[in-house]
PDB file of C-alpha atoms in Angstrom:
ATOM      1  CA  GLN A   1      21.892 -25.835   8.367  1.00 69.00           C
ATOM      2  CA  VAL A   2      18.156 -23.700   7.786  1.00 76.00           C
ATOM      3  CA  GLN A   3      15.570 -26.489   8.985  1.00 90.00           C
ATOM      4  CA  LEU A   4      11.729 -26.213   8.261  1.00 94.00           C
ATOM      5  CA  ARG A   5       9.301 -27.955  10.608  1.00 95.00           C
ATOM      6  CA  GLU A   6       5.758 -28.248   9.122  1.00 95.00           C
ATOM      7  CA  SER A   7       2.438 -29.508  11.379  1.00 96.00           C
ATOM      8  CA  GLY A   8      -1.272 -29.802  11.302  1.00 97.00           C
ATOM      9  CA  GLY A   9      -1.251 -32.615   9.084  1.00 96.00           C
ATOM     10  CA  GLY A  10      -4.727 -35.289  10.021  1.00 97.00           C
ATOM     11  CA  LEU A  11      -7.425 -36.806   9.358  1.00 98.00           C
ATOM     12  CA  VAL A  12     -10.374 -34.782   7.561  1.00 98.00           C
ATOM     13  CA  GLN A  13     -13.826 -35.505   5.898  1.00 98.00           C
ATOM     14  CA  ALA A  14     -14.042 -33.890   2.371  1.00 98.00           C
ATOM     15  CA  GLY A  15     -15.714 -30.773   2.458  1.00 98.00           C
ATOM     16  CA  GLY A  16     -13.790 -30.018   5.756  1.00 98.00           C
ATOM     17  CA  SER A  17     -10.629 -27.652   6.267  1.00 98.00           C
ATOM     18  CA  LEU A  18      -7.366 -27.781   7.680  1.00 98.00           C
ATOM     19  CA  ARG A  19      -4.485 -25.274   8.285  1.00 98.00           C
ATOM     20  CA  LEU A  20      -0.664 -26.744   8.008  1.00 98.00           C
ATOM     21  CA  SER A  21       1.800 -24.487   9.417  1.00 98.00           C
ATOM     22  CA  CYS A  22       5.519 -24.458   8.519  1.00 97.00           C
ATOM     23  CA  GLU A  23       8.223 -22.859  11.021  1.00 96.00           C
ATOM     24  CA  THR A  24      12.011 -22.262  10.829  1.00 93.00           C
ATOM     25  CA  SER A  25      14.144 -20.490  13.372  1.00 84.00           C
ATOM     26  CA  ASP A  26      15.951 -19.074  10.612  1.00 84.00           C
ATOM     27  CA  TYR A  27      16.326 -15.334  11.243  1.00 79.00           C
ATOM     28  CA  THR A  28      16.676 -14.389   7.372  1.00 88.00           C
ATOM     29  CA  PHE A  29      12.850 -16.268   6.726  1.00 89.00           C
ATOM     30  CA  SER A  30      11.266 -12.814   5.310  1.00 89.00           C
ATOM     31  CA  PHE A  31      14.059 -12.502   2.513  1.00 92.00           C
ATOM     32  CA  TYR A  32      12.716 -16.059   1.373  1.00 94.00           C
ATOM     33  CA  ALA A  33       9.582 -16.857  -0.894  1.00 96.00           C
ATOM     34  CA  MET A  34       8.539 -20.397   0.255  1.00 96.00           C
ATOM     35  CA  GLY A  35       6.619 -23.283  -1.169  1.00 97.00           C
ATOM     36  CA  TRP A  36       4.272 -25.413  -0.631  1.00 98.00           C
ATOM     37  CA  PHE A  37       4.278 -29.110  -2.554  1.00 98.00           C
ATOM     38  CA  ARG A  38       2.739 -32.663  -1.894  1.00 98.00           C
ATOM     39  CA  GLN A  39       3.370 -35.836  -2.716  1.00 98.00           C
ATOM     40  CA  THR A  40       1.541 -39.429  -2.882  1.00 96.00           C
ATOM     41  CA  PRO A  41       2.881 -42.665  -2.925  1.00 90.00           C
ATOM     42  CA  GLY A  42       3.962 -43.207  -6.722  1.00 91.00           C
ATOM     43  CA  LYS A  43       3.549 -39.894  -7.846  1.00 94.00           C
ATOM     44  CA  GLU A  44       5.967 -36.979  -8.247  1.00 94.00           C
ATOM     45  CA  ARG A  45       6.037 -34.020  -5.655  1.00 96.00           C
ATOM     46  CA  GLU A  46       3.517 -31.792  -7.051  1.00 97.00           C
ATOM     47  CA  PHE A  47       3.577 -27.919  -6.454  1.00 98.00           C
ATOM     48  CA  VAL A  48       0.729 -26.450  -4.400  1.00 98.00           C
ATOM     49  CA  GLY A  49       1.679 -22.915  -4.064  1.00 98.00           C
ATOM     50  CA  GLN A  50       4.191 -19.949  -2.873  1.00 98.00           C
ATOM     51  CA  ILE A  51       4.278 -16.842  -1.585  1.00 97.00           C
ATOM     52  CA  SER A  52       6.785 -14.166  -1.748  1.00 96.00           C
ATOM     53  CA  TRP A  53       8.920 -13.245   0.657  1.00 92.00           C
ATOM     54  CA  ILE A  54       7.023 -10.179   1.382  1.00 81.00           C
ATOM     55  CA  GLY A  55       3.865 -12.041   1.471  1.00 68.00           C
ATOM     56  CA  GLY A  56       2.286 -10.110  -1.657  1.00 70.00           C
ATOM     57  CA  GLY A  57       2.428 -12.343  -3.879  1.00 93.00           C
ATOM     58  CA  THR A  58       0.848 -16.162  -3.970  1.00 96.00           C
ATOM     59  CA  ASP A  59       0.553 -17.996  -6.674  1.00 95.00           C
ATOM     60  CA  TYR A  60      -1.494 -21.809  -6.837  1.00 98.00           C
ATOM     61  CA  ALA A  61      -1.404 -25.138  -8.972  1.00 98.00           C
ATOM     62  CA  ASP A  62      -5.083 -24.915 -10.784  1.00 98.00           C
ATOM     63  CA  SER A  63      -6.337 -28.207  -8.899  1.00 97.00           C
ATOM     64  CA  VAL A  64      -5.806 -26.158  -4.983  1.00 98.00           C
ATOM     65  CA  LYS A  65      -7.069 -22.582  -6.985  1.00 98.00           C
ATOM     66  CA  GLY A  66      -9.924 -21.046  -4.863  1.00 98.00           C
ATOM     67  CA  ARG A  67      -9.572 -23.553  -2.123  1.00 98.00           C
ATOM     68  CA  PHE A  68      -5.812 -23.568  -0.827  1.00 98.00           C
ATOM     69  CA  THR A  69      -4.401 -20.034   0.736  1.00 98.00           C
ATOM     70  CA  ILE A  70      -0.804 -19.280   1.519  1.00 97.00           C
ATOM     71  CA  SER A  71      -0.166 -16.879   3.964  1.00 96.00           C
ATOM     72  CA  ARG A  72       2.833 -16.100   6.156  1.00 95.00           C
ATOM     73  CA  ASP A  73       4.047 -14.151   9.430  1.00 94.00           C
ATOM     74  CA  ASN A  74       7.378 -12.876   8.958  1.00 91.00           C
ATOM     75  CA  PRO A  75       8.043 -11.978  12.838  1.00 92.00           C
ATOM     76  CA  LYS A  76       6.995 -15.458  13.697  1.00 93.00           C
ATOM     77  CA  ASN A  77       8.948 -16.996  10.853  1.00 94.00           C
ATOM     78  CA  THR A  78       6.233 -19.010   9.936  1.00 95.00           C
ATOM     79  CA  VAL A  79       4.090 -20.182   6.667  1.00 96.00           C
ATOM     80  CA  TYR A  80       0.525 -21.311   6.541  1.00 97.00           C
ATOM     81  CA  LEU A  81      -1.572 -23.311   3.963  1.00 98.00           C
ATOM     82  CA  GLN A  82      -5.066 -22.882   4.544  1.00 98.00           C
ATOM     83  CA  MET A  83      -6.998 -25.586   3.040  1.00 98.00           C
ATOM     84  CA  ASN A  84     -10.331 -25.515   2.446  1.00 98.00           C
ATOM     85  CA  SER A  85     -12.962 -27.936   0.689  1.00 98.00           C
ATOM     86  CA  LEU A  86     -11.144 -30.811   0.613  1.00 98.00           C
ATOM     87  CA  LYS A  87     -11.312 -33.520  -1.590  1.00 98.00           C
ATOM     88  CA  ALA A  88     -10.061 -37.394  -1.519  1.00 97.00           C
ATOM     89  CA  GLU A  89      -7.387 -36.258  -4.169  1.00 96.00           C
ATOM     90  CA  ASP A  90      -5.919 -33.936  -2.108  1.00 98.00           C
ATOM     91  CA  THR A  91      -4.713 -36.617   0.347  1.00 98.00           C
ATOM     92  CA  ALA A  92      -0.884 -36.514   0.429  1.00 98.00           C
ATOM     93  CA  VAL A  93       2.352 -35.492   2.465  1.00 98.00           C
ATOM     94  CA  TYR A  94       2.660 -32.214   2.442  1.00 98.00           C
ATOM     95  CA  TYR A  95       5.871 -29.973   2.442  1.00 98.00           C
ATOM     96  CA  CYS A  96       7.155 -26.433   3.011  1.00 97.00           C
ATOM     97  CA  ALA A  97      10.022 -25.548   0.945  1.00 97.00           C
ATOM     98  CA  ALA A  98      12.503 -22.786   0.642  1.00 95.00           C
ATOM     99  CA  PRO A  99      14.689 -21.818  -2.236  1.00 95.00           C
ATOM    100  CA  GLY A 100      18.703 -21.543  -2.287  1.00 93.00           C
ATOM    101  CA  ARG A 101      18.444 -17.847  -2.808  1.00 94.00           C
ATOM    102  CA  PRO A 102      16.660 -15.166  -1.288  1.00 94.00           C
ATOM    103  CA  TYR A 103      14.527 -12.837  -3.406  1.00 94.00           C
ATOM    104  CA  THR A 104      14.048 -15.954  -5.862  1.00 95.00           C
ATOM    105  CA  ARG A 105      10.211 -17.470  -6.737  1.00 95.00           C
ATOM    106  CA  VAL A 106      10.275 -20.920  -6.068  1.00 96.00           C
ATOM    107  CA  ASP A 107      10.458 -23.145  -9.290  1.00 97.00           C
ATOM    108  CA  PRO A 108       7.308 -25.099  -9.353  1.00 97.00           C
ATOM    109  CA  SER A 109       9.425 -27.720 -10.758  1.00 96.00           C
ATOM    110  CA  SER A 110      11.456 -27.823  -7.312  1.00 95.00           C
ATOM    111  CA  ARG A 111      14.593 -27.660  -9.213  1.00 97.00           C
ATOM    112  CA  ASN A 112      15.768 -24.729  -7.366  1.00 96.00           C
ATOM    113  CA  VAL A 113      14.726 -25.907  -3.843  1.00 97.00           C
ATOM    114  CA  ALA A 114      17.300 -26.217  -1.477  1.00 95.00           C
ATOM    115  CA  VAL A 115      15.587 -26.735   1.737  1.00 95.00           C
ATOM    116  CA  TRP A 116      12.427 -29.331   2.542  1.00 96.00           C
ATOM    117  CA  GLY A 117      10.703 -29.769   5.958  1.00 96.00           C
ATOM    118  CA  GLN A 118      10.367 -33.410   7.049  1.00 96.00           C
ATOM    119  CA  GLY A 119       6.546 -33.387   5.329  1.00 96.00           C
ATOM    120  CA  THR A 120       2.906 -33.616   7.417  1.00 97.00           C
ATOM    121  CA  LEU A 121       0.392 -36.203   6.323  1.00 98.00           C
ATOM    122  CA  VAL A 122      -2.914 -35.080   5.409  1.00 98.00           C
ATOM    123  CA  THR A 123      -5.772 -37.274   4.401  1.00 98.00           C
ATOM    124  CA  VAL A 124      -9.268 -36.377   3.649  1.00 98.00           C
ATOM    125  CA  SER A 125     -11.272 -39.600   3.903  1.00 97.00           C
ATOM    126  CA  SER A 126     -14.514 -39.136   1.372  1.00 89.00           C
TER     127      SER A 126
END
């Protein structure tokens, strides 16, 4: 079964930056769009953004637009989430996600997500 493994979470001051990575050993990685979501206690998982399978297209939630950037390195089977100008409200567990079918965008509602990473905690201190 495909596995996704996030890394890069931690504690950062407000206004700072952090880069998350999500790696998979799946050789078909380049065929799949990849998404990032986040979740705080007591709230539903929230869409952060996604990148297309060829890496040419991205879209983001309004709350992170202009501050977060998603990129991917297909030969390394890795997708990144660069987070700049972090705010206290960005504190959450961040998950990478893959849809169940190739050449399919990630549904922001997460309905078509078939694989989740284990999550990595990002804490932004104010």
